[in-house]
Backbone as numpy.savetxt, mean C-alpha at the origin, in Angstrom:
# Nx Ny Nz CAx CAy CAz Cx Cy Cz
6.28 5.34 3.75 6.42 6.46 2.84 6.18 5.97 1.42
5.32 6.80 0.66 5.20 6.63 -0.71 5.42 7.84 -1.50
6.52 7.10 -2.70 6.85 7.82 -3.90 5.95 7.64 -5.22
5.30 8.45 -5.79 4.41 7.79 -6.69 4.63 8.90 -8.42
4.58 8.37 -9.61 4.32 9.23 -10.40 3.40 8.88 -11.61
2.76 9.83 -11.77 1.77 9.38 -12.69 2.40 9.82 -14.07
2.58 8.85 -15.04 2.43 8.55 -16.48 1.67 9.08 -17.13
-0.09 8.98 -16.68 -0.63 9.37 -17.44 -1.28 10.56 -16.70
-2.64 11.24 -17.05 -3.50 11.58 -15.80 -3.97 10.76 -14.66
-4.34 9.20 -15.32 -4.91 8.06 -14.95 -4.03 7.19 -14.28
-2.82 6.77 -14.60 -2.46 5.80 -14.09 -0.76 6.24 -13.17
-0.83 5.96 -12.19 -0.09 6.04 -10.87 1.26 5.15 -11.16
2.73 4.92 -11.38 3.68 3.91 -10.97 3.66 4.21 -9.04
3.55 3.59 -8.26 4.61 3.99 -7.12 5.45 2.87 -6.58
5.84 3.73 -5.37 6.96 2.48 -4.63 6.67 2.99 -3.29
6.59 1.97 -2.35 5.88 2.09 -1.21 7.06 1.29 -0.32
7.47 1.94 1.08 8.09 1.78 2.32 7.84 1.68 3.36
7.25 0.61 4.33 6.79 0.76 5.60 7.35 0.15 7.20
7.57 0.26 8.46 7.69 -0.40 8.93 6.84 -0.26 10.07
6.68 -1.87 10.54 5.86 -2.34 12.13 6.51 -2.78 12.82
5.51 -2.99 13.84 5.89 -3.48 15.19 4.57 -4.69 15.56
5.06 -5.90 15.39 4.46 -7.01 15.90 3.78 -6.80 17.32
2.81 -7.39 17.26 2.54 -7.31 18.98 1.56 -8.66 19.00
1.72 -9.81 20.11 0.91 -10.73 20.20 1.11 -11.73 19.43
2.03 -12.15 18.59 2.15 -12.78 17.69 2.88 -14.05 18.06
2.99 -14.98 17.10 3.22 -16.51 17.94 5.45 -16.24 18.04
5.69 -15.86 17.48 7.42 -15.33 17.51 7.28 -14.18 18.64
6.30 -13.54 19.00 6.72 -12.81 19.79 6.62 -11.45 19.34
6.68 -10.20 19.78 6.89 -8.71 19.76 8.06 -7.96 18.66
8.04 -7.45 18.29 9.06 -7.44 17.28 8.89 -6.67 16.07
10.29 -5.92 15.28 9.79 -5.52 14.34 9.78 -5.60 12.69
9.41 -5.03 11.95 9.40 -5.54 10.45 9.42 -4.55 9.29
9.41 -5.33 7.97 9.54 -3.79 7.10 8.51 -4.93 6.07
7.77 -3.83 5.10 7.01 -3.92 3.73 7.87 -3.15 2.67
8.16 -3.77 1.77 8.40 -2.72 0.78 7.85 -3.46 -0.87
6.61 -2.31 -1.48 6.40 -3.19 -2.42 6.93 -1.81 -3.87
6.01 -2.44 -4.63 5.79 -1.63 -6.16 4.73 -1.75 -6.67
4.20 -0.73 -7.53 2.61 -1.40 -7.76 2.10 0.04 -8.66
1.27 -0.68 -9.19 0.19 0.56 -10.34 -0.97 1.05 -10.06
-1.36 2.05 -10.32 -2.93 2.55 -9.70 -3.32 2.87 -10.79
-4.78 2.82 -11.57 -5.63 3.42 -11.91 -6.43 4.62 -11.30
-6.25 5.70 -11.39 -7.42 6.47 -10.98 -8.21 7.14 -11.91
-9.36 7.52 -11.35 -10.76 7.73 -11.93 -10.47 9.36 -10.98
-10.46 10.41 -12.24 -10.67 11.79 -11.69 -12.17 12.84 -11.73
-12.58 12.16 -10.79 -14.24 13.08 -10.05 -14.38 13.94 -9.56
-13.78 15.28 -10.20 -13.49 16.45 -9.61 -12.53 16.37 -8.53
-13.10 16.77 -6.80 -11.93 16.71 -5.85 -11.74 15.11 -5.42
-12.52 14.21 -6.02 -12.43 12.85 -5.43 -11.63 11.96 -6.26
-10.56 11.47 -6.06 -9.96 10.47 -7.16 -10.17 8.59 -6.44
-10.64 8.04 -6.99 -10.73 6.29 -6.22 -9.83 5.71 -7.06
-8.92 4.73 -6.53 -7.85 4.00 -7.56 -8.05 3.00 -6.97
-7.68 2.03 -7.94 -7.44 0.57 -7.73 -5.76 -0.33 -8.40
-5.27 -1.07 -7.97 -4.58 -1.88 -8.76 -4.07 -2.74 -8.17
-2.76 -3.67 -8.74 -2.00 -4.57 -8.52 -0.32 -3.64 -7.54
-0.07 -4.63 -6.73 0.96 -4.62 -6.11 2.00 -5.76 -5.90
3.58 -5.27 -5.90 4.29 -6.95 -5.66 5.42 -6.27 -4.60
5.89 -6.70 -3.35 7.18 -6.49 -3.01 7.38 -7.71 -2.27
8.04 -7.09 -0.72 8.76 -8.55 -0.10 8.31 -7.58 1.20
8.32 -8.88 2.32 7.60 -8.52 3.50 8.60 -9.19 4.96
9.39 -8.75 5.55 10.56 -8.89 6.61 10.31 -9.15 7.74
10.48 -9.90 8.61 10.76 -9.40 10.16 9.85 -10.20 11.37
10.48 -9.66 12.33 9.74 -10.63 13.70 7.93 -10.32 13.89
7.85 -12.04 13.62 6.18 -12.24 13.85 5.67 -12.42 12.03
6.37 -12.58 11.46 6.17 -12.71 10.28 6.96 -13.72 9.34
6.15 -13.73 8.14 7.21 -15.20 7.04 7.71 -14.08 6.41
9.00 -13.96 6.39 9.78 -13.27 5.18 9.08 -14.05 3.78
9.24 -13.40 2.82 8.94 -13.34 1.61 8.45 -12.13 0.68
8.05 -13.20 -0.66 7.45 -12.03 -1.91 5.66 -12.05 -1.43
5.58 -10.74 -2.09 4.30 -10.94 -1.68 3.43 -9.90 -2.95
2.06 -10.39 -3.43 1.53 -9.71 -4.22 0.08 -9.72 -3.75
-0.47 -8.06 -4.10 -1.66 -8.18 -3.91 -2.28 -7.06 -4.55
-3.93 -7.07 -4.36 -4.87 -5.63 -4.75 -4.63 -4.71 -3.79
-4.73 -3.36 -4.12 -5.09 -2.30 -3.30 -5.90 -1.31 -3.86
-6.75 -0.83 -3.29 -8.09 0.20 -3.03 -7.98 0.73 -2.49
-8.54 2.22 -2.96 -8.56 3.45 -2.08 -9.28 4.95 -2.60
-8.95 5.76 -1.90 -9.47 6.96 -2.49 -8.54 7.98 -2.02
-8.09 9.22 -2.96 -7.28 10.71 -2.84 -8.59 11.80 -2.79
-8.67 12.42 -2.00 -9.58 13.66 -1.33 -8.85 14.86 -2.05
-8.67 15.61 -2.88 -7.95 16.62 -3.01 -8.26 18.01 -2.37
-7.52 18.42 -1.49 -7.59 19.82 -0.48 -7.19 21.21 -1.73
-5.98 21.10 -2.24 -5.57 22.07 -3.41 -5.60 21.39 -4.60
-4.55 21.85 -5.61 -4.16 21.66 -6.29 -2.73 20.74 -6.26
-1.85 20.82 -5.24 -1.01 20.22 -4.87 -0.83 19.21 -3.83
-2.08 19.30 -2.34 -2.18 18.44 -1.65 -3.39 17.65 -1.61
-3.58 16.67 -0.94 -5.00 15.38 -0.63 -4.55 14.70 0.17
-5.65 14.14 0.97 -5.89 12.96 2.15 -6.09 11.93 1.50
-6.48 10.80 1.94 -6.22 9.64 1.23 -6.81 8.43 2.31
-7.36 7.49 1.98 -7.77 6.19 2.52 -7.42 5.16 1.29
-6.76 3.95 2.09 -6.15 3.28 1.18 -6.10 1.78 1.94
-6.75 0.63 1.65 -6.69 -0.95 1.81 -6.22 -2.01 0.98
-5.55 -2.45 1.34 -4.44 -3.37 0.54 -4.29 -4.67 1.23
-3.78 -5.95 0.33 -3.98 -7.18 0.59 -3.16 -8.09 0.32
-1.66 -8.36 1.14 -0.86 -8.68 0.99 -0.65 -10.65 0.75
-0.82 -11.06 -0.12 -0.47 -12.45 -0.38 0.92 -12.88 -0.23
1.41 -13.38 0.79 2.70 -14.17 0.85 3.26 -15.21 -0.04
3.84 -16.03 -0.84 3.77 -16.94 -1.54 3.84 -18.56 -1.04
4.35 -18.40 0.31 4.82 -19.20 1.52 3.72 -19.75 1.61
2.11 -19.10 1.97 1.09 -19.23 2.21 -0.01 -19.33 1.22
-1.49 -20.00 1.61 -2.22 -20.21 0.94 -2.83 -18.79 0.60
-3.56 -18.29 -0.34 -4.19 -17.31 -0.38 -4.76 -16.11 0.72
-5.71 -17.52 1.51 -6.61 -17.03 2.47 -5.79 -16.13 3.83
-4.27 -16.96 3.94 -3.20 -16.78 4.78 -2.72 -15.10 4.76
-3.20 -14.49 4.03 -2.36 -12.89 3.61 -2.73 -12.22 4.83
-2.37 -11.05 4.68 -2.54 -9.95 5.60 -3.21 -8.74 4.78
-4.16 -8.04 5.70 -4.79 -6.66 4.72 -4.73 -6.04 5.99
-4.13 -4.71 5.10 -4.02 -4.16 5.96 -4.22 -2.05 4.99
-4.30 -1.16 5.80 -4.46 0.21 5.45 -4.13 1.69 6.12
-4.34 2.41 5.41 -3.86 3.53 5.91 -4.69 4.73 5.48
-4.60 6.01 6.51 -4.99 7.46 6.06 -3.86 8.43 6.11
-4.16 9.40 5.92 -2.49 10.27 5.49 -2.97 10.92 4.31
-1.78 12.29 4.38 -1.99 13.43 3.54 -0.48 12.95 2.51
-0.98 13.75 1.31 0.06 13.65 0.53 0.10 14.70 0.07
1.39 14.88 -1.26 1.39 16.23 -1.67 2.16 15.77 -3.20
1.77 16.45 -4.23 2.38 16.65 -5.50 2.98 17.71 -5.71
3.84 17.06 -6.83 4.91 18.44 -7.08 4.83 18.32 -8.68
């Protein structure tokens, strides 16, 4: 789940909540939570908005290194109204535990809605 508010027209604060389920992993099956914070830029193109920015939270659970973790995320908001949009969104989680290359990317689609 994401809470997000924009400051400006342009720029996004949010706070982002997620959880998985490991599967195949060297610990085994199991599950986990993401929770970061992070800023977006968006670029408003009529119904198309693309954002980019920085992200930081901490990353939990079986099949995984607990820790902080910071990364980029990319994406795009589709706007349906005035109040709702779809969304594609890829993000790139750096552990600190680990070398760079070591992160996880990972994404999502989903509708949102403003108020």
């Amino acid at each position: 789940m994401r809470v997000g508010y924009n400051i400006t027209p342009n720029w996004v604060v949010f706070a982002d909540g997620a959880a998985f389920n490991t599967v195949g992993t060297a610990d085994g099956d199991g599950w986990g939570g993401r929770g970061i914070a992070g800023i977006n830029h968006e670029w408003i193109l009529g119904s198309v908005r693309p954002f980019i920015g920085p992200h930081a939270g901490y990353i939990f659970g079986k099949g995984t290194q607990d820790g902080a973790i910071i990364g980029p995320e990319i994406g795009v908001n589709f706007d349906v109204t005035d109040k709702m949009f779809l969304y594609a969104r890829a993000s790139y989680d750096h552990n600190f535990r680990n070398d760079f290359s070591g992160g996880i990317a990972n994404g999502g689609l989903g509708a949102g809605m403003r108020f």
